[in-house]
Coordinates of C-alpha atoms and ligand atoms in Angstrom, one line a residue:
M1 CA 0.1 -0.2 0.0
K2 CA 3.0 2.3 0.9
K3 CA 4.7 1.6 -2.0
F4 CA 1.4 2.4 -4.3
I5 CA 1.0 5.7 -2.5
L6 CA 4.8 6.7 -2.9
L7 CA 4.3 5.7 -6.6
G8 CA 1.0 7.7 -7.1
L9 CA 2.9 10.8 -5.5
V10 CA 5.7 10.6 -7.9
L11 CA 3.3 9.9 -10.8
A12 CA 1.1 12.9 -9.8
L13 CA 4.4 15.1 -9.7
V14 CA 5.4 14.0 -13.2
I15 CA 1.7 14.4 -14.5
V16 CA 1.4 17.8 -13.1
F17 CA 4.9 19.0 -14.4
F18 CA 3.8 18.0 -17.9
Q19 CA 0.2 18.8 -18.0
F20 CA 1.1 22.4 -16.9
D21 CA 3.9 22.8 -18.8
L22 CA 6.2 23.6 -15.8
G23 CA 9.1 22.8 -17.8
H24 CA 8.6 26.1 -19.7
Y25 CA 10.1 28.0 -16.5
L26 CA 13.0 25.8 -16.5
T27 CA 14.4 27.1 -20.0
L28 CA 17.4 29.2 -20.5
E29 CA 15.0 31.6 -22.5
F30 CA 12.7 32.1 -19.4
I31 CA 15.4 32.5 -16.7
K32 CA 17.5 34.8 -18.9
A33 CA 14.4 37.0 -19.4
Q34 CA 13.7 36.7 -15.9
Q35 CA 16.9 37.2 -14.6
Q36 CA 16.6 40.9 -13.7
Q37 CA 13.3 40.3 -11.4
I38 CA 14.8 37.4 -9.9
D39 CA 18.1 39.2 -8.8
Q40 CA 16.0 41.8 -7.5
Y41 CA 13.8 39.2 -5.3
Y42 CA 16.9 37.7 -4.2
A43 CA 18.2 40.9 -3.1
A44 CA 15.3 41.6 -1.1
N45 CA 14.6 38.1 0.3
Q46 CA 17.8 36.3 0.4
A47 CA 17.4 33.5 2.9
L48 CA 13.9 32.8 1.4
T49 CA 15.2 32.8 -2.1
L50 CA 18.1 30.5 -1.1
L51 CA 15.6 28.2 0.7
A52 CA 13.1 28.0 -2.0
Y53 CA 15.9 27.3 -4.7
F54 CA 17.4 24.6 -2.4
L55 CA 14.0 22.7 -2.0
L56 CA 13.1 23.0 -5.7
Y57 CA 16.3 21.8 -6.7
I58 CA 15.9 18.7 -4.5
L59 CA 12.1 18.4 -5.7
I60 CA 13.0 18.3 -9.5
T61 CA 16.0 15.9 -9.0
G62 CA 14.2 13.8 -6.4
A63 CA 11.5 13.2 -8.6
S64 CA 13.8 12.8 -11.6
L65 CA 12.2 15.7 -13.7
P66 CA 13.9 17.5 -16.4
G67 CA 15.5 20.9 -15.8
A68 CA 18.3 20.2 -13.3
T69 CA 21.1 21.6 -16.0
V70 CA 19.2 25.0 -16.2
L71 CA 18.4 25.3 -12.6
T72 CA 22.3 24.7 -12.1
L73 CA 23.2 27.4 -14.6
A74 CA 20.5 29.8 -12.9
G75 CA 22.0 29.2 -9.3
G76 CA 25.5 30.3 -10.8
A77 CA 23.6 33.2 -12.5
V78 CA 21.6 34.4 -9.4
F79 CA 23.8 33.5 -6.2
G80 CA 27.3 33.7 -8.0
F81 CA 30.0 30.9 -8.0
L82 CA 30.8 30.0 -4.6
T83 CA 27.1 30.1 -3.0
G84 CA 25.8 28.5 -6.2
L85 CA 28.4 25.8 -5.9
I86 CA 28.0 25.0 -2.3
L87 CA 24.1 25.0 -2.6
I88 CA 23.7 23.0 -5.6
S89 CA 26.4 20.5 -4.5
F90 CA 24.2 19.5 -1.5
A91 CA 20.8 19.9 -3.2
S92 CA 21.9 17.9 -6.3
T93 CA 23.3 15.1 -4.0
I94 CA 20.1 15.1 -1.8
G95 CA 18.1 15.2 -4.6
A96 CA 19.9 12.1 -6.2
S97 CA 19.8 10.2 -3.2
L98 CA 15.8 10.7 -2.7
A99 CA 15.5 9.4 -6.5
F100 CA 17.9 6.6 -5.5
L101 CA 15.7 5.6 -2.5
V102 CA 12.4 5.9 -4.2
S103 CA 13.8 3.5 -7.1
R104 CA 14.9 1.1 -4.4
Y105 CA 12.0 1.2 -2.3
L106 CA 9.7 0.8 -5.2
F107 CA 11.5 -1.6 -7.4
R108 CA 14.7 -3.3 -6.2
D109 CA 13.2 -6.0 -4.4
A110 CA 11.0 -7.0 -7.6
V111 CA 14.1 -6.5 -9.9
Q112 CA 16.3 -8.6 -7.7
N113 CA 13.7 -11.3 -7.2
R114 CA 13.0 -11.6 -10.8
F115 CA 16.5 -11.0 -12.4
G116 CA 18.7 -11.9 -9.2
G117 CA 20.4 -14.8 -10.9
S118 CA 21.7 -12.7 -14.0
L119 CA 22.5 -9.8 -11.8
S120 CA 24.5 -11.6 -9.4
A121 CA 27.8 -10.4 -11.3
I122 CA 26.8 -6.8 -11.2
N123 CA 25.8 -7.3 -7.6
Q124 CA 29.5 -8.8 -6.8
G125 CA 30.9 -6.1 -9.1
I126 CA 28.8 -3.4 -7.1
E127 CA 30.1 -5.1 -3.9
N128 CA 33.8 -5.1 -5.0
D129 CA 34.0 -1.9 -6.9
G130 CA 30.7 0.1 -6.7
A131 CA 32.2 3.1 -5.5
F132 CA 34.8 3.5 -8.4
Y133 CA 32.1 2.4 -10.9
L134 CA 29.7 5.1 -9.7
F135 CA 32.6 7.7 -9.2
A136 CA 33.6 7.2 -12.9
L137 CA 29.6 7.5 -14.1
R138 CA 29.4 10.5 -12.2
L139 CA 32.2 12.1 -13.8
V140 CA 31.4 11.2 -17.3
P141 CA 28.4 13.7 -18.3
A142 CA 27.5 11.5 -21.0
F143 CA 25.6 9.4 -18.4
P144 CA 22.2 11.2 -17.6
F145 CA 22.2 12.0 -13.9
F146 CA 18.8 10.8 -13.3
V147 CA 19.3 7.4 -14.9
I148 CA 22.3 6.7 -12.8
N149 CA 20.3 7.6 -9.5
L150 CA 17.5 5.3 -10.5
V151 CA 19.8 2.4 -12.0
M152 CA 21.8 2.3 -8.7
G153 CA 18.9 2.3 -6.5
L154 CA 18.1 -1.1 -8.0
T155 CA 21.7 -2.6 -6.9
T156 CA 23.2 -3.5 -3.7
I157 CA 25.3 -0.5 -3.1
R158 CA 24.7 1.2 0.4
L159 CA 23.0 4.7 0.5
R160 CA 26.1 6.2 2.5
T161 CA 28.3 5.2 -0.4
F162 CA 26.3 6.4 -2.9
Y163 CA 25.5 9.8 -1.1
W164 CA 29.5 10.5 -0.7
V165 CA 30.7 9.1 -4.1
S166 CA 27.8 10.9 -5.8
Q167 CA 28.7 14.5 -3.9
L168 CA 32.4 14.1 -4.9
G169 CA 31.7 12.7 -8.4
M170 CA 29.3 15.5 -9.3
F171 CA 31.5 18.1 -7.9
A172 CA 33.7 18.6 -11.0
G173 CA 30.5 18.9 -13.3
T174 CA 28.7 21.1 -10.9
I175 CA 31.9 23.5 -11.0
V176 CA 31.6 23.6 -14.7
Y177 CA 27.9 24.3 -14.9
V178 CA 27.8 26.8 -12.1
N179 CA 30.6 28.8 -13.4
A180 CA 29.1 28.8 -16.8
G181 CA 26.0 30.0 -14.9
T182 CA 27.8 33.3 -13.9
Q183 CA 28.2 33.8 -17.7
L184 CA 24.6 33.3 -18.4
A185 CA 24.1 36.0 -20.8
Q186 CA 26.5 34.6 -23.2
I187 CA 25.0 31.1 -23.2
D188 CA 22.4 30.2 -25.6
S189 CA 22.0 26.5 -25.2
A190 CA 23.2 24.1 -22.4
A191 CA 25.0 22.3 -25.2
D192 CA 27.3 25.2 -25.6
I193 CA 28.9 24.6 -22.0
L194 CA 30.2 21.2 -22.8
S195 CA 32.9 21.5 -25.4
G196 CA 34.7 18.7 -26.9
K197 CA 37.8 19.8 -24.6
I198 CA 35.6 19.5 -21.6
I199 CA 34.1 16.4 -22.2
A200 CA 37.7 15.2 -22.9
S201 CA 38.7 16.4 -19.4
F202 CA 35.7 14.6 -17.9
L203 CA 36.5 11.5 -19.6
L204 CA 40.3 11.7 -18.3
L205 CA 38.9 12.5 -14.8
A206 CA 36.6 9.4 -15.0
T207 CA 39.9 7.1 -15.6
L208 CA 41.3 8.5 -12.2
P209 CA 39.5 6.0 -10.1
F210 CA 40.6 3.4 -11.9
I211 CA 44.2 4.4 -12.3
G212 CA 44.0 4.8 -8.3
K213 CA 42.7 1.2 -8.1
R214 CA 45.5 0.1 -10.2
I215 CA 48.1 2.0 -8.0
V216 CA 46.5 0.4 -4.6
S217 CA 47.0 -3.0 -6.2
L218 CA 50.7 -2.3 -7.2
V219 CA 51.6 -0.9 -3.7
K220 CA 49.9 -4.0 -2.2
N221 CA 51.7 -6.3 -4.3
R222 CA 55.0 -4.5 -3.7
K223 CA 54.3 -5.1 0.0
A224 CA 53.6 -8.7 -0.1
L225 CA 57.1 -9.2 -2.1
E226 CA 58.8 -7.1 0.5
G227 CA 61.8 -8.9 1.8
F228 CA 62.3 -11.2 -1.3
S229 CA 65.0 -10.2 -4.0
R230 CA 63.9 -10.5 -7.6
P231 CA 66.0 -12.5 -9.8
A232 CA 67.7 -10.3 -12.7
E233 CA 66.9 -13.2 -15.1
F234 CA 64.4 -15.9 -15.3
D235 CA 64.8 -19.5 -16.7
T236 CA 61.1 -20.1 -17.7
N237 CA 57.9 -18.1 -17.9
L238 CA 56.1 -20.4 -15.9
V239 CA 56.6 -23.1 -13.4
V240 CA 53.6 -25.6 -12.4
I241 CA 53.7 -27.7 -9.5
G242 CA 51.7 -30.9 -9.7
A243 CA 50.8 -33.1 -12.8
G244 CA 47.0 -33.6 -11.9
S245 CA 44.2 -32.3 -14.0
A246 CA 44.9 -28.7 -12.6
G247 CA 48.5 -28.9 -13.4
L248 CA 48.3 -30.5 -16.7
V249 CA 45.6 -28.1 -18.3
T250 CA 47.6 -25.0 -16.7
A251 CA 50.5 -26.2 -18.6
Y252 CA 48.8 -27.4 -21.7
I253 CA 47.7 -23.9 -22.1
A254 CA 50.7 -22.0 -21.4
A255 CA 52.6 -24.4 -23.8
A256 CA 49.7 -23.7 -26.4
V257 CA 50.3 -20.0 -26.1
K258 CA 54.3 -20.6 -26.7
A259 CA 55.2 -19.8 -23.2
R260 CA 57.9 -21.6 -21.8
V261 CA 56.7 -23.9 -19.2
T262 CA 58.1 -26.3 -16.5
L263 CA 55.9 -28.8 -15.0
I264 CA 57.0 -30.6 -11.8
E265 CA 55.5 -33.8 -10.7
K266 CA 56.7 -35.9 -7.7
H267 CA 54.6 -38.9 -8.3
K268 CA 52.4 -40.0 -11.1
M269 CA 51.2 -37.9 -14.3
G270 CA 47.9 -37.4 -14.5
G271 CA 47.5 -37.1 -10.4
D272 CA 44.7 -38.5 -8.6
C273 CA 42.0 -38.6 -11.3
L274 CA 44.1 -40.8 -13.5
N275 CA 45.7 -43.0 -10.9
F276 CA 43.3 -43.2 -7.9
G277 CA 40.2 -41.4 -8.4
C278 CA 37.9 -40.7 -11.3
V279 CA 39.4 -43.3 -13.8
P280 CA 39.6 -46.4 -11.4
S281 CA 36.6 -45.5 -9.4
K282 CA 34.5 -45.4 -13.0
A283 CA 36.2 -48.6 -14.2
I284 CA 35.0 -50.4 -11.1
I285 CA 31.7 -49.0 -11.3
R286 CA 31.5 -50.2 -15.1
S287 CA 32.4 -54.0 -14.0
A288 CA 29.9 -53.8 -11.0
K289 CA 27.2 -52.4 -13.5
F290 CA 27.6 -55.1 -16.0
L291 CA 27.1 -57.7 -13.1
S292 CA 24.0 -55.9 -11.8
H293 CA 22.4 -56.2 -15.4
I294 CA 23.4 -59.8 -15.4
S295 CA 21.5 -60.6 -12.0
R296 CA 18.6 -58.4 -13.2
S297 CA 18.4 -60.1 -16.7
R298 CA 14.9 -60.7 -16.5
E299 CA 14.3 -56.9 -16.5
F300 CA 15.8 -56.9 -20.1
G301 CA 13.7 -59.8 -21.3
I302 CA 16.4 -62.3 -20.7
S303 CA 15.3 -65.1 -18.5
R304 CA 18.6 -66.4 -17.7
A305 CA 22.0 -64.8 -17.4
D306 CA 25.1 -66.2 -15.4
A307 CA 28.5 -64.4 -14.8
E308 CA 31.8 -65.9 -13.5
F309 CA 34.2 -63.6 -12.3
D310 CA 37.3 -63.3 -10.1
F311 CA 37.5 -60.2 -8.1
A312 CA 41.4 -60.0 -8.4
E313 CA 40.8 -60.0 -12.3
V314 CA 38.1 -57.1 -12.2
M315 CA 40.6 -55.3 -10.0
E316 CA 43.3 -55.9 -12.5
R317 CA 41.4 -54.5 -15.5
I318 CA 41.2 -51.2 -13.4
Q319 CA 45.0 -51.1 -14.1
Q320 CA 44.7 -51.8 -17.7
V321 CA 42.1 -49.1 -18.0
I322 CA 44.5 -46.6 -16.5
S323 CA 47.3 -47.8 -18.7
K324 CA 45.2 -47.2 -21.8
I325 CA 44.5 -43.4 -20.8
E326 CA 48.2 -43.1 -19.4
P327 CA 49.8 -41.9 -22.7
H328 CA 47.4 -39.1 -22.7
D329 CA 48.8 -37.6 -19.6
S330 CA 52.5 -38.8 -19.8
V331 CA 55.9 -37.0 -19.9
E332 CA 56.3 -38.0 -23.4
R333 CA 53.1 -36.1 -24.8
Y334 CA 53.7 -33.0 -22.6
T335 CA 57.3 -33.1 -23.9
S336 CA 56.0 -33.1 -27.3
L337 CA 53.6 -30.4 -26.5
G338 CA 56.8 -28.1 -25.7
V339 CA 56.5 -28.7 -21.8
D340 CA 59.5 -29.0 -19.7
V341 CA 58.4 -31.9 -17.5
V342 CA 60.5 -32.6 -14.3
K343 CA 60.1 -35.7 -12.0
G344 CA 60.7 -34.5 -8.5
E345 CA 59.2 -32.8 -5.4
A346 CA 58.9 -29.2 -5.7
R347 CA 59.3 -26.4 -3.0
V348 CA 58.8 -23.0 -3.6
T349 CA 61.7 -20.9 -2.1
S350 CA 60.6 -17.4 -2.9
P351 CA 57.9 -15.8 -5.0
W352 CA 60.3 -16.3 -7.9
T353 CA 62.0 -19.5 -7.2
V354 CA 61.3 -23.2 -6.9
E355 CA 63.6 -25.7 -5.9
V356 CA 63.5 -29.2 -7.4
N357 CA 65.9 -32.2 -7.1
G358 CA 68.6 -29.7 -5.7
K359 CA 68.2 -27.3 -8.5
T360 CA 66.5 -23.8 -8.3
I361 CA 64.5 -22.6 -11.4
R362 CA 63.6 -18.9 -11.7
T363 CA 60.5 -17.8 -13.0
P364 CA 58.4 -14.8 -12.8
N365 CA 55.1 -16.9 -12.2
I366 CA 54.4 -20.1 -10.4
V367 CA 51.1 -22.4 -10.3
I368 CA 50.7 -24.6 -7.3
A369 CA 48.5 -27.3 -8.5
S370 CA 49.4 -30.0 -5.8
G371 CA 46.0 -31.3 -5.2
G372 CA 44.6 -33.1 -2.2
R373 CA 44.9 -36.4 -0.3
P374 CA 42.2 -38.6 1.5
L375 CA 41.4 -37.5 5.1
V376 CA 41.8 -40.0 7.6
P377 CA 40.1 -39.0 11.0
P378 CA 41.5 -39.4 14.2
I379 CA 39.2 -42.1 15.4
E380 CA 40.3 -43.9 18.4
G381 CA 42.1 -47.2 17.3
I382 CA 42.1 -46.3 13.7
D383 CA 45.8 -47.0 13.6
R384 CA 45.6 -50.5 15.0
V385 CA 43.5 -51.9 12.1
S386 CA 44.5 -51.8 8.7
Y387 CA 42.4 -49.4 6.4
Y388 CA 42.3 -48.4 2.6
T389 CA 41.7 -45.2 1.2
S390 CA 41.4 -44.2 -2.5
D391 CA 45.1 -43.9 -2.5
N392 CA 45.6 -47.7 -2.0
L393 CA 42.3 -49.4 -2.5
W394 CA 43.2 -50.2 -6.0
E395 CA 45.9 -52.6 -4.9
M396 CA 43.3 -54.9 -3.3
R397 CA 43.2 -58.1 -4.9
E398 CA 41.7 -60.3 -2.2
K399 CA 37.7 -59.9 -2.1
P400 CA 36.7 -58.7 1.4
R401 CA 33.8 -60.7 3.2
K402 CA 32.8 -58.0 5.4
L403 CA 33.7 -54.5 3.9
V404 CA 33.0 -51.2 6.0
V405 CA 32.9 -48.1 3.9
L406 CA 33.2 -44.9 6.1
G407 CA 31.6 -41.8 4.6
G408 CA 28.5 -41.2 2.6
G409 CA 29.9 -38.8 0.3
P410 CA 30.0 -39.2 -3.7
I411 CA 33.2 -41.2 -3.1
G412 CA 31.8 -43.4 -0.2
A413 CA 28.6 -44.0 -2.2
E414 CA 30.1 -44.8 -5.5
L415 CA 32.7 -47.5 -3.8
T416 CA 29.8 -48.9 -1.7
Q417 CA 27.5 -49.8 -4.4
A418 CA 30.1 -51.0 -6.7
F419 CA 31.6 -53.3 -4.1
A420 CA 28.1 -54.6 -3.1
R421 CA 27.4 -55.3 -6.8
L422 CA 30.7 -57.3 -6.7
G423 CA 29.0 -59.8 -4.2
I424 CA 30.7 -58.5 -1.2
A425 CA 28.6 -57.7 2.0
V426 CA 29.1 -53.8 2.5
T427 CA 27.9 -51.8 5.3
Q428 CA 28.1 -48.1 4.7
V429 CA 28.7 -45.6 7.9
E430 CA 27.6 -42.4 7.9
M431 CA 27.3 -39.9 11.0
L432 CA 24.6 -37.5 9.1
P433 CA 21.1 -38.6 8.7
R434 CA 21.6 -39.1 5.1
I435 CA 24.2 -39.7 2.6
L436 CA 24.8 -37.6 -0.5
L437 CA 24.4 -34.4 1.9
R438 CA 24.8 -31.8 -1.0
E439 CA 21.9 -33.4 -3.2
D440 CA 18.2 -32.7 -2.6
V441 CA 16.5 -34.7 0.2
E442 CA 14.5 -36.8 -2.2
I443 CA 17.3 -37.7 -4.3
S444 CA 19.6 -39.0 -1.2
Q445 CA 16.4 -41.0 -0.5
L446 CA 16.2 -42.5 -3.9
V447 CA 19.8 -43.7 -4.0
E448 CA 19.4 -44.9 -0.1
Q449 CA 16.5 -47.0 -1.1
K450 CA 18.4 -48.6 -4.0
F451 CA 21.4 -49.5 -2.1
R452 CA 19.0 -51.2 0.6
D453 CA 17.2 -53.1 -2.2
E454 CA 20.6 -54.2 -3.3
G455 CA 21.7 -55.7 0.1
V456 CA 23.7 -52.7 1.4
N457 CA 23.5 -52.5 5.1
L458 CA 23.1 -48.8 5.3
L459 CA 23.9 -47.1 8.6
T460 CA 23.1 -43.4 8.5
A461 CA 23.1 -41.2 11.8
H462 CA 25.9 -43.6 13.0
T463 CA 28.9 -41.7 14.2
A464 CA 32.2 -44.1 14.4
K465 CA 33.5 -43.7 17.8
R466 CA 36.3 -46.1 17.6
F467 CA 38.1 -49.3 16.4
I468 CA 38.6 -52.5 18.4
K469 CA 39.9 -56.1 17.9
R470 CA 38.1 -58.8 19.7
D471 CA 38.8 -62.3 19.2
G472 CA 40.9 -61.7 16.1
M473 CA 37.8 -59.7 14.7
D474 CA 38.0 -55.9 13.8
L475 CA 35.0 -54.1 14.9
L476 CA 33.8 -50.6 14.6
I477 CA 32.0 -48.9 17.5
A478 CA 29.3 -46.4 16.2
E479 CA 27.1 -44.3 18.4
H480 CA 23.6 -44.5 17.1
E481 CA 20.7 -42.6 18.9
N482 CA 22.8 -42.7 22.3
S483 CA 23.5 -46.2 22.0
E484 CA 26.7 -48.1 20.8
V485 CA 26.3 -50.5 17.6
E486 CA 29.2 -52.9 16.9
I487 CA 30.2 -53.6 13.2
E488 CA 32.3 -56.4 12.2
F489 CA 34.5 -56.3 9.4
D490 CA 37.5 -57.7 7.7
T491 CA 38.2 -54.8 5.3
L492 CA 37.9 -50.9 5.8
I493 CA 37.8 -48.0 3.3
V494 CA 38.1 -44.6 4.8
A495 CA 36.3 -42.1 2.5
V496 CA 35.0 -39.4 4.6
G497 CA 36.5 -36.2 2.7
R498 CA 39.8 -35.0 1.3
S499 CA 42.3 -32.4 2.4
A500 CA 44.6 -29.8 0.6
N501 CA 48.2 -30.7 -0.1
S502 CA 49.3 -27.6 1.1
S503 CA 52.2 -28.4 3.6
G504 CA 55.7 -29.5 2.6
L505 CA 55.7 -27.0 -0.3
G506 CA 57.5 -24.3 1.5
L507 CA 54.5 -22.1 1.5
E508 CA 54.3 -21.2 5.3
E509 CA 57.9 -20.2 5.2
I510 CA 57.2 -17.6 2.5
G511 CA 54.3 -16.4 4.3
L512 CA 51.7 -17.6 1.7
K513 CA 48.2 -17.5 3.4
L514 CA 46.3 -21.0 4.0
N515 CA 42.5 -21.4 4.9
P516 CA 42.0 -22.9 8.4
N517 CA 41.2 -26.2 6.4
G518 CA 44.6 -26.0 4.5
T519 CA 43.3 -25.0 1.2
I520 CA 45.4 -22.0 -0.3
V521 CA 43.6 -18.5 -0.1
V522 CA 43.2 -17.1 -3.5
N523 CA 41.3 -14.1 -4.6
E524 CA 38.8 -14.1 -7.7
F525 CA 41.6 -14.3 -10.1
L526 CA 42.8 -17.5 -8.3
Q527 CA 45.9 -15.2 -7.3
T528 CA 47.3 -16.3 -3.9
S529 CA 48.5 -13.7 -1.3
I530 CA 51.6 -13.8 -2.9
P531 CA 51.0 -11.9 -6.1
T532 CA 53.4 -14.2 -8.5
I533 CA 51.8 -17.2 -7.1
Y534 CA 48.5 -18.7 -8.6
A535 CA 46.9 -21.9 -7.3
C536 CA 44.0 -24.0 -8.9
G537 CA 42.5 -27.5 -8.4
D538 CA 41.8 -29.8 -5.2
V539 CA 44.5 -27.5 -3.3
V540 CA 42.2 -24.3 -3.6
G541 CA 38.7 -26.1 -3.8
P542 CA 35.8 -25.1 -3.2
Y543 CA 34.7 -27.9 -5.5
Q544 CA 37.0 -30.9 -5.6
F545 CA 36.6 -32.1 -9.1
T546 CA 38.6 -32.8 -12.4
H547 CA 36.5 -30.5 -14.6
V548 CA 36.6 -27.7 -11.9
A549 CA 40.4 -28.0 -11.6
A550 CA 40.6 -27.7 -15.7
H551 CA 38.2 -24.8 -15.5
Q552 CA 40.2 -23.3 -13.0
A553 CA 43.4 -23.9 -14.8
W554 CA 42.4 -21.9 -17.7
Y555 CA 42.4 -18.9 -15.3
T556 CA 45.8 -19.5 -13.5
S557 CA 47.4 -20.1 -16.9
V558 CA 46.0 -17.0 -18.6
N559 CA 46.0 -14.8 -15.5
S560 CA 49.5 -15.4 -14.3
L561 CA 50.9 -15.2 -17.9
F562 CA 48.8 -12.1 -19.1
G563 CA 47.7 -10.4 -15.8
I564 CA 49.6 -7.4 -16.5
V565 CA 47.4 -6.7 -19.3
K566 CA 44.0 -8.3 -18.4
R567 CA 43.1 -10.8 -15.6
F568 CA 39.7 -12.7 -15.7
K569 CA 37.7 -13.7 -12.6
D570 CA 37.0 -17.1 -11.9
D571 CA 33.1 -17.9 -11.8
Y572 CA 31.4 -20.7 -10.0
E573 CA 27.8 -19.9 -10.9
V574 CA 27.1 -23.0 -12.9
I575 CA 29.0 -25.8 -11.7
P576 CA 27.9 -29.0 -13.2
W577 CA 28.7 -32.6 -11.2
A578 CA 27.6 -36.1 -11.6
T579 CA 27.6 -39.0 -8.8
F580 CA 27.7 -42.3 -10.7
T581 CA 25.7 -44.3 -8.4
E582 CA 22.5 -46.2 -9.9
P583 CA 20.6 -44.2 -10.1
E584 CA 23.1 -41.8 -11.4
I585 CA 22.8 -38.2 -10.2
A586 CA 23.6 -35.3 -12.4
R587 CA 22.9 -31.6 -11.4
V588 CA 24.0 -28.1 -12.3
G589 CA 23.9 -24.9 -10.4
L590 CA 22.1 -24.3 -7.2
N591 CA 19.6 -27.1 -5.7
E592 CA 16.8 -26.4 -3.2
T593 CA 18.7 -27.0 -0.1
Ligands
LIG1 C1 37.9 -42.0 -5.6 C2 37.8 -40.9 -6.4 C3 36.7 -40.7 -7.3 C4 36.7 -39.6 -8.0 N1 35.8 -39.2 -8.9 C5 35.8 -38.1 -9.7 C6 34.6 -38.0 -10.9 O1 33.8 -38.9 -11.1 N2 34.6 -36.8 -11.4 C7 35.3 -35.7 -11.1 O2 35.2 -34.6 -11.5 N3 36.1 -35.7 -10.1 C8 36.3 -36.9 -9.4 N4 37.4 -37.2 -8.4 C9 38.1 -35.9 -7.9 C10 39.5 -35.6 -8.7 O3 40.2 -36.6 -8.8 C11 40.1 -34.4 -8.3 O4 39.2 -33.3 -8.3 C12 41.2 -34.1 -9.3 O5 42.3 -35.1 -9.5 C13 42.1 -32.9 -8.7 O6 43.0 -32.5 -9.5 P1 44.3 -31.7 -9.1 O7 45.0 -31.3 -10.5 O8 43.9 -30.6 -8.2 O9 44.9 -32.6 -8.1 P2 45.6 -34.1 -8.3 O10 45.1 -34.6 -9.3 O11 45.7 -34.6 -6.8 O12 46.9 -33.6 -8.6 C14 48.0 -33.0 -8.1 C15 49.5 -33.6 -8.3 O13 50.3 -32.8 -7.6 C16 51.4 -33.6 -7.2 N5 52.2 -32.6 -6.2 C17 51.7 -32.6 -5.1 N6 52.9 -32.0 -4.2 C18 53.9 -31.7 -5.0 C19 55.1 -31.3 -5.0 N7 55.5 -30.9 -4.1 N8 55.9 -31.4 -5.9 C20 55.3 -32.0 -7.2 N9 54.3 -32.6 -7.4 C21 53.4 -32.5 -6.4 C22 50.7 -34.8 -6.9 O14 51.5 -35.8 -6.8 C23 49.7 -34.9 -7.7 O15 50.0 -35.7 -8.9 C24 37.4 -38.3 -7.6 C25 38.5 -38.3 -6.5 C26 38.5 -39.6 -5.9 C27 39.6 -39.6 -4.9

């Protein structure tokens, strides 16, 4: 109701203004013709004239009515330069803020609700740089005053920021117009005031905030690099640490643009995805799926189908799948692409140097793509039982009898179903009330039901408390609804999450900032707290997927090599991911939860 009343009032003002042709009083001709009378009135009633002018100015600008330019000229003509300038600077800013508030009150919620998704980049831009943008817009007279007020009202910029930036930004323009007003007799049209030279000066002024921002960032960079001496020469353009998905793609792009790039890997080319993650897990899922189809042959119109298999052979096949893909990520391939591949453990020794195999490589840019590793929680007794993680479970050749999978995330869920389909009694233990917590509730329920139908002993809301041995048996003691549950097993897989490989790289020693969970702190350009060092992939997060690592790699490669000219902001708005359980889950963007 209040909104309608306000909207009605503004509309009424606009209608009255045009219906009664009030704009006619705000033309140069009229003001010029009346200047003598106005001057006389002002001489006789100074305070009243100043107040009336001030309020009229606020009304015209607040209601976004035309005439502010002429009113400004008139202010200069009647009150002189200094008084006119002070009066108009405040009146115009107050009026602009009123228009801003009206637009915000009437339309912002509706606009943000309707277009929030597409506006999120603008909102983020306003959050980060709103004051700079507004300042630039205010300085360039090509952007109409009233449009800026109304549009800014629809964004998330704060009123306080809007007010002071507007007052400052409009000051130069106000000086020009008020000064022109003092020479009113010589002006025939408002366009006369804005000569090409003046517009060019305004444009120059508008670039000032951005130049200022660049200077601030240069000073910040200098500070972060203080205490280190920059080598006089470099051996390469870019050093990439880690040849997993993130490091490989970074090196690939750098080589494609003919940069000299050194890629350092301490273990296996291809990193986790090829050797311990996506590839082996999808390979075992393929075998398991085949077996599940055999056992459900009737569903496919086949009355009987049998399969004989050896667990060790299924596991061996996984290595063959890895070997098939290996050449794609190999030293040979990357060398042929022009990358200098070094096998060894890298340590960052300064913002420009990396040490490997006792040699120091000097480089203007470093990309850390050292990935992650399975997290092993400090559960009492865990060191007394042997357990697998994704790092070594692919070496398993003896078929487990009773397998416990600890963890209900995507990795735990995929492994649970795959091993169950290979004829193993699997118990999956998850502390939270449901598995696959990042998905919608009904999606988790669908998968849980399928698991139970396939014979998985699914224990949600069970917190692993300790591991014990009794009569030669391994037991997991879990807490469920305040009582203890014993789960017997001969094989244990721990899949409760992954942590970042950020230690042992020399990062703490050079003062590079880490998050409390060990991931590397990066800005939206994937630049770390040390400006010559970028980072991508699982060591950064927040989404630990191969395709996200590759997506980030593009930014680290381009930003580190070409950042001096242009940097690109990483964007996670539309991240797709899939969990290869059956039913498979695929999704993109936000979900309900
Ligand atoms: C079981 C499992 C299944 C998965 N399934 C999928 C899936 O289906 N889809 C998906 O998108 N993602 C999946 N992932 C996640 C995916 O594997 C990772 O997100 C991806 O590997 C991250 O790539 P990265 O380059 O950041 O790290 P990594 O692949 O871990 O590579 C980092 C590399 O850096 C090396 N390194 C570390 N420190 C040093 C050092 N000091 N010097 C030199 N080298 C160093 C390491 O040896 C490693 O090779 C899965 C993961 C697991 C564990």
